[in-house]
CSV table of C-alpha atoms and ligand atoms in Angstrom, one decimal:
chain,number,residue,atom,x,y,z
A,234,UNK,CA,62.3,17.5,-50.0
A,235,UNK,CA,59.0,17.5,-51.9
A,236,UNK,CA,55.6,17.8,-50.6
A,237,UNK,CA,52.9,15.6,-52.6
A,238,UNK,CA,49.4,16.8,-53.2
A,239,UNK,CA,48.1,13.9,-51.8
A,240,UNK,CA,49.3,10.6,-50.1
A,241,UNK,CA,47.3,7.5,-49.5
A,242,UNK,CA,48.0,6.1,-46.0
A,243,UNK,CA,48.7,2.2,-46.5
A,244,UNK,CA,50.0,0.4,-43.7
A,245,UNK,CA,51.0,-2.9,-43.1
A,246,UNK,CA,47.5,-4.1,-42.1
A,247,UNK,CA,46.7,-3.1,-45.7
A,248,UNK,CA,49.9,-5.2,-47.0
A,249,UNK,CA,48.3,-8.1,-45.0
A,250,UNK,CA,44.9,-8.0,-46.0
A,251,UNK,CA,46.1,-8.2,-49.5
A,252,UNK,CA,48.5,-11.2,-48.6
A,253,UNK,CA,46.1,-13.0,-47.0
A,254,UNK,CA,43.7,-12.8,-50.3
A,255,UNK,CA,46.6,-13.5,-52.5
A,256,UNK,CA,47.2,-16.6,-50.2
A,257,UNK,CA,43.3,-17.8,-50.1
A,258,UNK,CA,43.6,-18.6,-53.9
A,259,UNK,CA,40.1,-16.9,-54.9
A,260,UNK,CA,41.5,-13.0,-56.0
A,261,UNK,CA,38.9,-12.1,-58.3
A,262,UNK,CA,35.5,-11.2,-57.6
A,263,UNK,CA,34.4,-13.0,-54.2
A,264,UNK,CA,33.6,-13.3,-50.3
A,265,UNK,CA,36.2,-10.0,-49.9
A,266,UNK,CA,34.0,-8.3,-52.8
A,267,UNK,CA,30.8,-9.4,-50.6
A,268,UNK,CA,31.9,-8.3,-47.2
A,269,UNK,CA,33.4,-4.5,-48.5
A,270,UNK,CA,30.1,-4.0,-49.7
A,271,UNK,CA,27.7,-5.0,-46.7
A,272,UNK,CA,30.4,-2.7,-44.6
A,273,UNK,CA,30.5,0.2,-47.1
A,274,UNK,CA,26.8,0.2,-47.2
A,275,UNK,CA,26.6,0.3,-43.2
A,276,UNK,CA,29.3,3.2,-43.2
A,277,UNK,CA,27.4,5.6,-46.1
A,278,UNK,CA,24.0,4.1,-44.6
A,279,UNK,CA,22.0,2.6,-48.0
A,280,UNK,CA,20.8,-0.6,-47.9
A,281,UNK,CA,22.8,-2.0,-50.9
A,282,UNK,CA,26.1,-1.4,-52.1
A,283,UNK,CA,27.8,-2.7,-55.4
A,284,UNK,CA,31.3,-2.5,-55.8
A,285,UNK,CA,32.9,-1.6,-59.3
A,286,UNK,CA,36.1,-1.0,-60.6
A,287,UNK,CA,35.7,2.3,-60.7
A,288,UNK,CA,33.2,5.6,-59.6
A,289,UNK,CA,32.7,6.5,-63.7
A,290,UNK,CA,31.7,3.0,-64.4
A,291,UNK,CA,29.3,3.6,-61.4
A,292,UNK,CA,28.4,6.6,-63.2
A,293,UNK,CA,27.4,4.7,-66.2
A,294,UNK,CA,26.0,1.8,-64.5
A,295,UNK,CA,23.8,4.7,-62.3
A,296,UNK,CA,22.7,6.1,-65.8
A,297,UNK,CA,22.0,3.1,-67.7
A,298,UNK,CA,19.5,1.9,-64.6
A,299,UNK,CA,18.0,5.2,-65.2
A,300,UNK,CA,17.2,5.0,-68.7
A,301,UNK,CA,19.3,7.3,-69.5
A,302,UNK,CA,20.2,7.2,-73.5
A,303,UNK,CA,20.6,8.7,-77.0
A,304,UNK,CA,19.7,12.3,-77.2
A,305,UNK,CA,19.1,12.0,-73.4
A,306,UNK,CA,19.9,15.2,-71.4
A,307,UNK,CA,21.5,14.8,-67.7
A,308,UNK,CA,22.8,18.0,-66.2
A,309,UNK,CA,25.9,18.1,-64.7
A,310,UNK,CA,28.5,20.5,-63.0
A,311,UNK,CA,31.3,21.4,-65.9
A,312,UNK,CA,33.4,22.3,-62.7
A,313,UNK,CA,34.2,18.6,-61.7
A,314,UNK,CA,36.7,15.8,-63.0
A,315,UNK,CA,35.8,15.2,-66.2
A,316,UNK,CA,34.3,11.4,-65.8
A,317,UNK,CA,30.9,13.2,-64.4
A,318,UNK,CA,30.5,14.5,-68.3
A,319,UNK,CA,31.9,11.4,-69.4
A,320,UNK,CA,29.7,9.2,-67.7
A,321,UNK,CA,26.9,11.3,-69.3
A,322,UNK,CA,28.3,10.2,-73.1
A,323,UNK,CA,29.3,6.9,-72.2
A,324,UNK,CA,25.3,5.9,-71.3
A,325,UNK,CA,24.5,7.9,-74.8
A,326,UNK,CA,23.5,11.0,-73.3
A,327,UNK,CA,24.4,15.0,-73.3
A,328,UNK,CA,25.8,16.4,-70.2
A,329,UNK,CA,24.5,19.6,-70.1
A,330,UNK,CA,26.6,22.3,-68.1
A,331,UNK,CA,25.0,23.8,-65.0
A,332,UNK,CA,27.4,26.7,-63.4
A,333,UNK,CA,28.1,26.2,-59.3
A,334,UNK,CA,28.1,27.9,-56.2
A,335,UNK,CA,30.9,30.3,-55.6
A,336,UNK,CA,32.1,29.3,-51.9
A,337,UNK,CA,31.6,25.2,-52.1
A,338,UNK,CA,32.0,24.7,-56.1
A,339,UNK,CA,28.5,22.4,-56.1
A,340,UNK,CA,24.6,22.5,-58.1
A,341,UNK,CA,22.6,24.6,-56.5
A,342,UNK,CA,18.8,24.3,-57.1
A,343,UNK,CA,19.4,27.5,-59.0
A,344,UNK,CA,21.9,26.7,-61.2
A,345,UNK,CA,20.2,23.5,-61.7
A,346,UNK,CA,16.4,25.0,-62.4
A,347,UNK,CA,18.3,27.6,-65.3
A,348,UNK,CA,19.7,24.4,-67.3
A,349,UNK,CA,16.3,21.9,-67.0
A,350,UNK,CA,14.8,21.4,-70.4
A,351,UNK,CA,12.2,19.0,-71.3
A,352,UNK,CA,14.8,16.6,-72.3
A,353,UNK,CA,16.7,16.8,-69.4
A,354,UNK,CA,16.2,13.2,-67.9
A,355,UNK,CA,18.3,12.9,-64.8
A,356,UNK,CA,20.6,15.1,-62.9
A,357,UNK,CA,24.4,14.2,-61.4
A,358,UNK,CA,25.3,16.5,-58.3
A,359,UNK,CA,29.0,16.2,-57.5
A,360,UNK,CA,29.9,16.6,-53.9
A,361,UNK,CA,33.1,18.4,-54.9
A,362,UNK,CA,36.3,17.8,-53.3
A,363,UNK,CA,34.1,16.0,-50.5
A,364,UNK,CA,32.2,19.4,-49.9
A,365,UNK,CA,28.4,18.2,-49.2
A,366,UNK,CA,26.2,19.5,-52.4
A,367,UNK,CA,22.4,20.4,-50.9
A,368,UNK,CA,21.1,17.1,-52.0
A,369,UNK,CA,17.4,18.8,-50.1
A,370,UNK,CA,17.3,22.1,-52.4
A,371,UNK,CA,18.7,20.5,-55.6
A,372,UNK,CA,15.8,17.5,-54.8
A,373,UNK,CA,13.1,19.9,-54.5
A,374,UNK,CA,13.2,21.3,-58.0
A,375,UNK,CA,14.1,18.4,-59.8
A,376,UNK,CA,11.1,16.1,-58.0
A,377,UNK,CA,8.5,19.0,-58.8
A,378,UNK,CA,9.2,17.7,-62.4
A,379,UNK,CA,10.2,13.9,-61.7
A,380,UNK,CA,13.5,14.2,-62.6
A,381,UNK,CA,16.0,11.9,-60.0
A,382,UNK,CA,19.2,13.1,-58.9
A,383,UNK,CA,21.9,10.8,-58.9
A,384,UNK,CA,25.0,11.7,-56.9
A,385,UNK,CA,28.3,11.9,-57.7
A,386,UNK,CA,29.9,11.1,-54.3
A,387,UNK,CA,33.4,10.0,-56.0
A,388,UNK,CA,35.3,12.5,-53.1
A,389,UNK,CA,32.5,12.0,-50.3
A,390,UNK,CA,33.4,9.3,-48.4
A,391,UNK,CA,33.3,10.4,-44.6
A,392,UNK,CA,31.8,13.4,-45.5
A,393,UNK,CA,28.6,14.5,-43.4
A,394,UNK,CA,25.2,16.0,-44.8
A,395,UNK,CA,22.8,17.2,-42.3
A,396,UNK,CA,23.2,14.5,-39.2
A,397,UNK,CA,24.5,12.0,-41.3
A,398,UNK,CA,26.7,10.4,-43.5
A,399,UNK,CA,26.6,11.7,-47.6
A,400,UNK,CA,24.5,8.7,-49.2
A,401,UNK,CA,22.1,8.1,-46.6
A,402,UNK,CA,18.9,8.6,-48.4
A,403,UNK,CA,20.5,8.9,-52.0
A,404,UNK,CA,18.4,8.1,-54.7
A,405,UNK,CA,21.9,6.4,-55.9
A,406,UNK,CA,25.6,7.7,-54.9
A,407,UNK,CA,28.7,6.3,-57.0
A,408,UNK,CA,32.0,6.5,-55.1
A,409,UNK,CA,35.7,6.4,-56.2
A,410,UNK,CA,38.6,4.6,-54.5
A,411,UNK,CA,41.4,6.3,-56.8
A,412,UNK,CA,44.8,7.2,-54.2
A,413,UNK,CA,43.4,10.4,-54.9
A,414,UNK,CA,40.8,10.1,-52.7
A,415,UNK,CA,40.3,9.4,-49.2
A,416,UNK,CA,39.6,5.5,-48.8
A,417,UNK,CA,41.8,3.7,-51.8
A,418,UNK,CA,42.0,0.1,-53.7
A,419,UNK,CA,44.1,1.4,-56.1
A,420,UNK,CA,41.4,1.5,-58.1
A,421,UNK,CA,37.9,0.7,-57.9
A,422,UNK,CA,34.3,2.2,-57.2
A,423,UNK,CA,30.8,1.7,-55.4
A,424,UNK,CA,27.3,2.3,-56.4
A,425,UNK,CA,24.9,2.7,-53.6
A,426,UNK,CA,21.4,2.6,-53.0
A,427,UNK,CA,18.4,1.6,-51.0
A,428,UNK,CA,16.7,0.3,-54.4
A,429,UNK,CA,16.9,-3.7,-54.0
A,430,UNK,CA,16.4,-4.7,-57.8
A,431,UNK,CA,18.2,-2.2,-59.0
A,432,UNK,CA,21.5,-3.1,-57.1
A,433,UNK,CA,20.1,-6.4,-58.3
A,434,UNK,CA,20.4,-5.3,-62.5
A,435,UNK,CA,23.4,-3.3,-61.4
A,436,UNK,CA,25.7,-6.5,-60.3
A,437,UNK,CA,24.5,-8.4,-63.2
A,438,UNK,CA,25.5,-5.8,-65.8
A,439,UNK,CA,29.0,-5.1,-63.5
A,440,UNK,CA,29.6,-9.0,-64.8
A,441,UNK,CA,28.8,-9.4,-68.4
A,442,UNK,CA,25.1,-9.4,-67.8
A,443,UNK,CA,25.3,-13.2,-66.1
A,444,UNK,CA,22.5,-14.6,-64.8
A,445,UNK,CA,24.7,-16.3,-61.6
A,446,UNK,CA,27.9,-14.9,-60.6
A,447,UNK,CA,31.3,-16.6,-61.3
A,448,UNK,CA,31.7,-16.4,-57.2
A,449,UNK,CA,28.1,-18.1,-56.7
A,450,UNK,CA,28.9,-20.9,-59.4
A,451,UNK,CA,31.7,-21.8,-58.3
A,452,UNK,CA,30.3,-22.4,-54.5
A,453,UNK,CA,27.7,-24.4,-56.2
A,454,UNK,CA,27.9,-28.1,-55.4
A,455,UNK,CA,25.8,-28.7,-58.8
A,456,UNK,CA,26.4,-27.7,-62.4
A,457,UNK,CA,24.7,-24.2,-62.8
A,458,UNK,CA,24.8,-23.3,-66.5
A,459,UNK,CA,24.4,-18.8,-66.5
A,460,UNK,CA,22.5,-17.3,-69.2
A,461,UNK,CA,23.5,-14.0,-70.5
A,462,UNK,CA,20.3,-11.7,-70.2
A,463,UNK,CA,21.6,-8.9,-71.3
A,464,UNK,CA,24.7,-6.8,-72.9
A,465,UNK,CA,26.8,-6.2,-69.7
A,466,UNK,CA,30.1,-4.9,-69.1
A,467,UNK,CA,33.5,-6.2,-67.4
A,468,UNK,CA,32.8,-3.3,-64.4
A,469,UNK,CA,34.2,-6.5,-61.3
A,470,UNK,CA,36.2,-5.0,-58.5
A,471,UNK,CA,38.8,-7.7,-57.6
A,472,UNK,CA,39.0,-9.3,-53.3
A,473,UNK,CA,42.6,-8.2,-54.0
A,474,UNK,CA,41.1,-4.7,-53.9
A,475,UNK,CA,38.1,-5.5,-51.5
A,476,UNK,CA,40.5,-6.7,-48.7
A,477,UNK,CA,42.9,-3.8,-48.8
A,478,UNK,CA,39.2,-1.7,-48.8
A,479,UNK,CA,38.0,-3.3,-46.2
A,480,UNK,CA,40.8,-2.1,-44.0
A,481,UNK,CA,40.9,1.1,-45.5
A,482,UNK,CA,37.0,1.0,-44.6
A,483,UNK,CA,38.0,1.0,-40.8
A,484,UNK,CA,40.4,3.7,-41.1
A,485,UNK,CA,38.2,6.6,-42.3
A,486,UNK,CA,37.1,8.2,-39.9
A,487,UNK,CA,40.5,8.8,-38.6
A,488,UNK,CA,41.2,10.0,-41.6
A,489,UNK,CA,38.9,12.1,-41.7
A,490,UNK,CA,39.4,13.9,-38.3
A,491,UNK,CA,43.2,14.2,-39.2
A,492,UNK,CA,42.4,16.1,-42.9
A,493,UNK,CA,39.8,18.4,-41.0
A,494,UNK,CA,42.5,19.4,-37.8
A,495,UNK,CA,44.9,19.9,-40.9
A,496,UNK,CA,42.7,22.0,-42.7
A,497,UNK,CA,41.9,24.0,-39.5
A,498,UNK,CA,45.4,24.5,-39.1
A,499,UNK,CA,45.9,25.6,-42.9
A,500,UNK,CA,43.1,28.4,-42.2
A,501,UNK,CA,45.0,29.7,-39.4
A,502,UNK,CA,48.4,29.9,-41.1
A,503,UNK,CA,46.6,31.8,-44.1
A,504,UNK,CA,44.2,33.9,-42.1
A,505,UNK,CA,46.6,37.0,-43.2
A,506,UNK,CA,46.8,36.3,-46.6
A,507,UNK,CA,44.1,39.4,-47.9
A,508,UNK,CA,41.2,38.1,-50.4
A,509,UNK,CA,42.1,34.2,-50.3
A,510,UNK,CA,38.9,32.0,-50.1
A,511,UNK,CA,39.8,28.7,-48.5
A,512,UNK,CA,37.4,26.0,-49.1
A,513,UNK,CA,35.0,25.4,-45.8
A,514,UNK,CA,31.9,23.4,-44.4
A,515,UNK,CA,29.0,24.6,-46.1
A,516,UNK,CA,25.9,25.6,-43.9
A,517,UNK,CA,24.5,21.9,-44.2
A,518,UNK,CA,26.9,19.9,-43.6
A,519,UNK,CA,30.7,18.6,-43.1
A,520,UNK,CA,33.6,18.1,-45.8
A,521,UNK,CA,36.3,15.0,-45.2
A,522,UNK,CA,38.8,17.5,-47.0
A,523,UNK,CA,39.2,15.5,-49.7
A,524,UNK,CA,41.0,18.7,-51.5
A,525,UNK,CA,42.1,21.7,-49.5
A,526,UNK,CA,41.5,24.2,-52.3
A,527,UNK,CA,41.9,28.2,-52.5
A,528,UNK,CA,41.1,31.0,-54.2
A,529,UNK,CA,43.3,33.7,-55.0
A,530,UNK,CA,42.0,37.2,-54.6
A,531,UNK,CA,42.0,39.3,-58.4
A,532,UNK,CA,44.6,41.4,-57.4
A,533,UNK,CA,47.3,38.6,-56.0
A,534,UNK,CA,51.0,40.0,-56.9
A,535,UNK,CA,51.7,36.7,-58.9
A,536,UNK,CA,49.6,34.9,-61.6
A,537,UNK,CA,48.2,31.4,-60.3
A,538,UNK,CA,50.1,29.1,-62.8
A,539,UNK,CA,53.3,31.7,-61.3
A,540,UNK,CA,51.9,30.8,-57.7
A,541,UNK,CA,52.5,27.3,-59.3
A,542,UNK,CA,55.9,27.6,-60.4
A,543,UNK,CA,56.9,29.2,-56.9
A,544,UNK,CA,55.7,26.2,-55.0
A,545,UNK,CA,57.6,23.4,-57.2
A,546,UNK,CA,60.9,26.0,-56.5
A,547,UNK,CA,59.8,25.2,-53.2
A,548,UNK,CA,59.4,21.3,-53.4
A,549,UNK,CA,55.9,21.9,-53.3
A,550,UNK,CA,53.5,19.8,-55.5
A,551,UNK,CA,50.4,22.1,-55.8
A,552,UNK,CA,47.5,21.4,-58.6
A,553,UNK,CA,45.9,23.7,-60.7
A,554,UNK,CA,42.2,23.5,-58.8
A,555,UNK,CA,39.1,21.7,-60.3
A,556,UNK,CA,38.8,21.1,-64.1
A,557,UNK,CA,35.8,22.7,-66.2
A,558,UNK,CA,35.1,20.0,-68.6
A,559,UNK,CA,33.3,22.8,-70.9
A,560,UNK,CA,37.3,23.9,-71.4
A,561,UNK,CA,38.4,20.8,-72.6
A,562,UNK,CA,38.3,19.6,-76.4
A,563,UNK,CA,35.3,16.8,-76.1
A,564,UNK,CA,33.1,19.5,-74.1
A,565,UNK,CA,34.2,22.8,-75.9
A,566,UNK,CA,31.7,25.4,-75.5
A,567,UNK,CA,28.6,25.2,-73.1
A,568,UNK,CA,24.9,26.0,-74.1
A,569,UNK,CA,24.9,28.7,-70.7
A,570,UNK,CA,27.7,30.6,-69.4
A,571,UNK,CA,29.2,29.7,-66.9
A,572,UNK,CA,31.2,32.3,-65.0
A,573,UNK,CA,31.6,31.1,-61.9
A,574,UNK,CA,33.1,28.1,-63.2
A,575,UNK,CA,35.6,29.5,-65.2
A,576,UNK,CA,36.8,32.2,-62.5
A,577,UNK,CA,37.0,29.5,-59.8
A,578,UNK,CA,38.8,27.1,-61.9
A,579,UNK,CA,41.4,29.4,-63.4
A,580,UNK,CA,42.2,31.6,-59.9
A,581,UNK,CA,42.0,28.1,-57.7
A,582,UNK,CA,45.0,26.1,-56.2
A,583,UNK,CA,44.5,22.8,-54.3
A,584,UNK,CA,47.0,22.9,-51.6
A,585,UNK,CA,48.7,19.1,-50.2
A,586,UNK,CA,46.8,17.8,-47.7
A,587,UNK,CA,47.3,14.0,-47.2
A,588,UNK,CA,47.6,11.8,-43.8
A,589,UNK,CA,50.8,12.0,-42.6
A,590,UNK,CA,51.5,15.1,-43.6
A,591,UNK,CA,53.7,17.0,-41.0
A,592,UNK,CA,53.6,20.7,-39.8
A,593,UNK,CA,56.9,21.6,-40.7
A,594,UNK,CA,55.5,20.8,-44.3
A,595,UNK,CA,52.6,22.7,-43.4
A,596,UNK,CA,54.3,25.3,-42.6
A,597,UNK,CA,56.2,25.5,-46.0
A,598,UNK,CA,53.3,25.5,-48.3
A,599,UNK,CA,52.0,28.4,-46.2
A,600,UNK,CA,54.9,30.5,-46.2
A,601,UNK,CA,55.3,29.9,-50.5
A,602,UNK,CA,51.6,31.2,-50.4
A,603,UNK,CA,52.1,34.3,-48.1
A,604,UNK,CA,55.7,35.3,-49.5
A,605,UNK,CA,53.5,35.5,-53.0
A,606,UNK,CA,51.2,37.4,-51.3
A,607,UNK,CA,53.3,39.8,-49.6
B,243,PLP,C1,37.7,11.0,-59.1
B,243,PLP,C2,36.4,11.4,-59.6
B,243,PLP,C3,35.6,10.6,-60.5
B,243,PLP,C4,36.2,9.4,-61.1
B,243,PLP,O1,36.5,8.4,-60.2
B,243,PLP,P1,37.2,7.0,-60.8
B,243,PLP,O2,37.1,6.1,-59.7
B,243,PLP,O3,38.6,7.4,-61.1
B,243,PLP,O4,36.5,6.6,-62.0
B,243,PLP,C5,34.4,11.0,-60.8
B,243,PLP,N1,33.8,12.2,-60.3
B,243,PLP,C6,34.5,12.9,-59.5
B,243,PLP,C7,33.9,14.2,-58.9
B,243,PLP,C8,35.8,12.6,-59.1
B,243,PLP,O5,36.5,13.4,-58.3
């Protein structure tokens, strides 16, 4: 038996949807892209929604609309997947490496005040693993200097901030629909905001920079001749995707209850296990559970990549927890340190967590972890 990390939760609804498009004849770009993106901007609450193929060309799409180029510096969490620094470079930018919170891995307004510079032109706060960043307290010192805050909501779907869902009120929120998140196309991505002509600049660079969609043309009873105003990118999500999104779209909050009872179950398997941190709501919100991640204690019997090891024995699939980007070879080194980040990323595990996940499996992840422990 082996346990996965994660698990989308396609049905046969989903297998329909997608049939259906196939069957229609139109499978790229269209009515399926349309109506995903008027119900995904309902769901998050912003006024305008533009779907993408994927959250980091969101990122770069979020960026470009900012201004955001050469020499450019955006501050970012190192302690995230590494398209947030990506992102950064692909617009022509520097990511520059702010260090997180210890208990929910986000910016703070601290951590973010220590790496502002007067180049810094934009900020990108991850909501980690779904875990609500303070959008408020990162906002207030970034606006006292007119710098916006873009947010990196690639894991946040169904997660709550305040008394509402994370994106209402964004500046801008870019969202992933990898299987490794909640809500899944395969692949694919949303930018959201309430900004009308910017969603406006945002689908016309999504599509080669064209002047009239391929979808709209085609409806067109005349002959519509597009222009190409400016450099754009292929960044189309297809209504092969949209339709299987759409569905997905319905599903989440179910989803999301199920991850959260799951997770409160986790906490009470491992409530003996001395010195773990287990990743929680913060004070300001709620997390969809999007990673169930721990910490081990410094004195755990067994090394974490040992902890590792155990768990495959085990059928387990465990990960190693969130990257630091300023540990990989296109980010070596960081211009602060960065402690925090490098403690939680090399003593973290993320746990499986997906849908269907049963107790008995439950159970056997927790007993791998407390045997260790013991
Ligand atoms: C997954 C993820 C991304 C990238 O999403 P894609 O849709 O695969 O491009 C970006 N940022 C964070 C925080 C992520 O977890």
């Amino acid at each position: 038996m082996t346990i996965p990390v994660m698990k989308p939760w396609l049905g046969e609804e989903e297998v329909a949807a997608a049939a259906a498009t196939i069957a229609s004849g139109w499978i790229a770009q269209g009515p399926r892209v349309r109506e995903f993106e008027a119900a995904f901007a309902d769901r998050v609450g912003a006024a305008q929604a533009v779907a993408v193929s994927s959250c980091t060309a969101a990122l770069h799409l979020a960026l470009l609309l900012l201004d955001v180029g050469v020499g450019d510096e955006v501050v970012v969490p190192s302690f995230s997947f590494i398209a947030t620094a990506n992102a950064v470079r692909h617009a022509g930018g520097v990511p520059t490496f702010a260090d997180v919170d210890p208990v929910t891995g986000n910016l703070t307004g601290k951590t973010v005040e220590q790496a502002l510079t007067d180049r810094t032109k934009a900020v990108l706060l991850v909501h980690q693993a779904g875990v609500p960043a303070d959008v408020d307290e990162v906002r207030a010192v970034c606006s006292a200097r007119s710098i916006p805050v873009v947010e990196d909501a690639a894991c946040a779907a169904g997660s709550r901030l305040g008394d509402g869902p994370v994106g209402r009120g964004a500046l801008m929120a870019a969202w992933s629909f990898h299987p490794r998140k909640l809500l899944t196309t395969g692949e694919g991505g949303m930018l959201t905001t309430d900004d009308v002509e910017w969603a406006r600049r945002a689908r016309r660079l999504r599509e080669h920079g064209m002047s009239v969609s391929a979808a709209d043309r085609h409806a067109m009873a005349r002959v519509v001749l597009e222009e190409y105003l400016e450099s754009g990118f292929n960044y189309r999500m297809t209504d092969l995707q949209a339709a299987v999104g759409l569905v997905q779209l319905r599903k989440l909050d179910e989803m999301v209850t199920r991850r959260r009872a799951l997770a409160d179950r986790y906490r009470q398997l491992l409530r003996d296990v001395a010195g773990l941190q287990l990743v929680t709501d913060p004070p300001h919100g709620q997390t969809n559970y999007q990673s169930f991640w721990v910490v081990l204690p410094d004195d755990f019997p067994v090394t974490r990549d040992e902890l590792l090891g155990l768990m495959l024995t085990a059928g387990v699939s465990c990960r190693p927890g969130i990257m630091a980007a300023h540990l990989q070879p296109p980010y070596a080194g960081a211009r602060f340190a960065l402690p925090v980040t490098e403690r939680l990323t090399r003593r973290s595990v993320i746990l499986p967590l997906f849908h269907t996940m049963s107790h008995g499996q439950q159970d056997v992840v927790a007993r791998v972890l407390q045997r260790a422990a013991a």
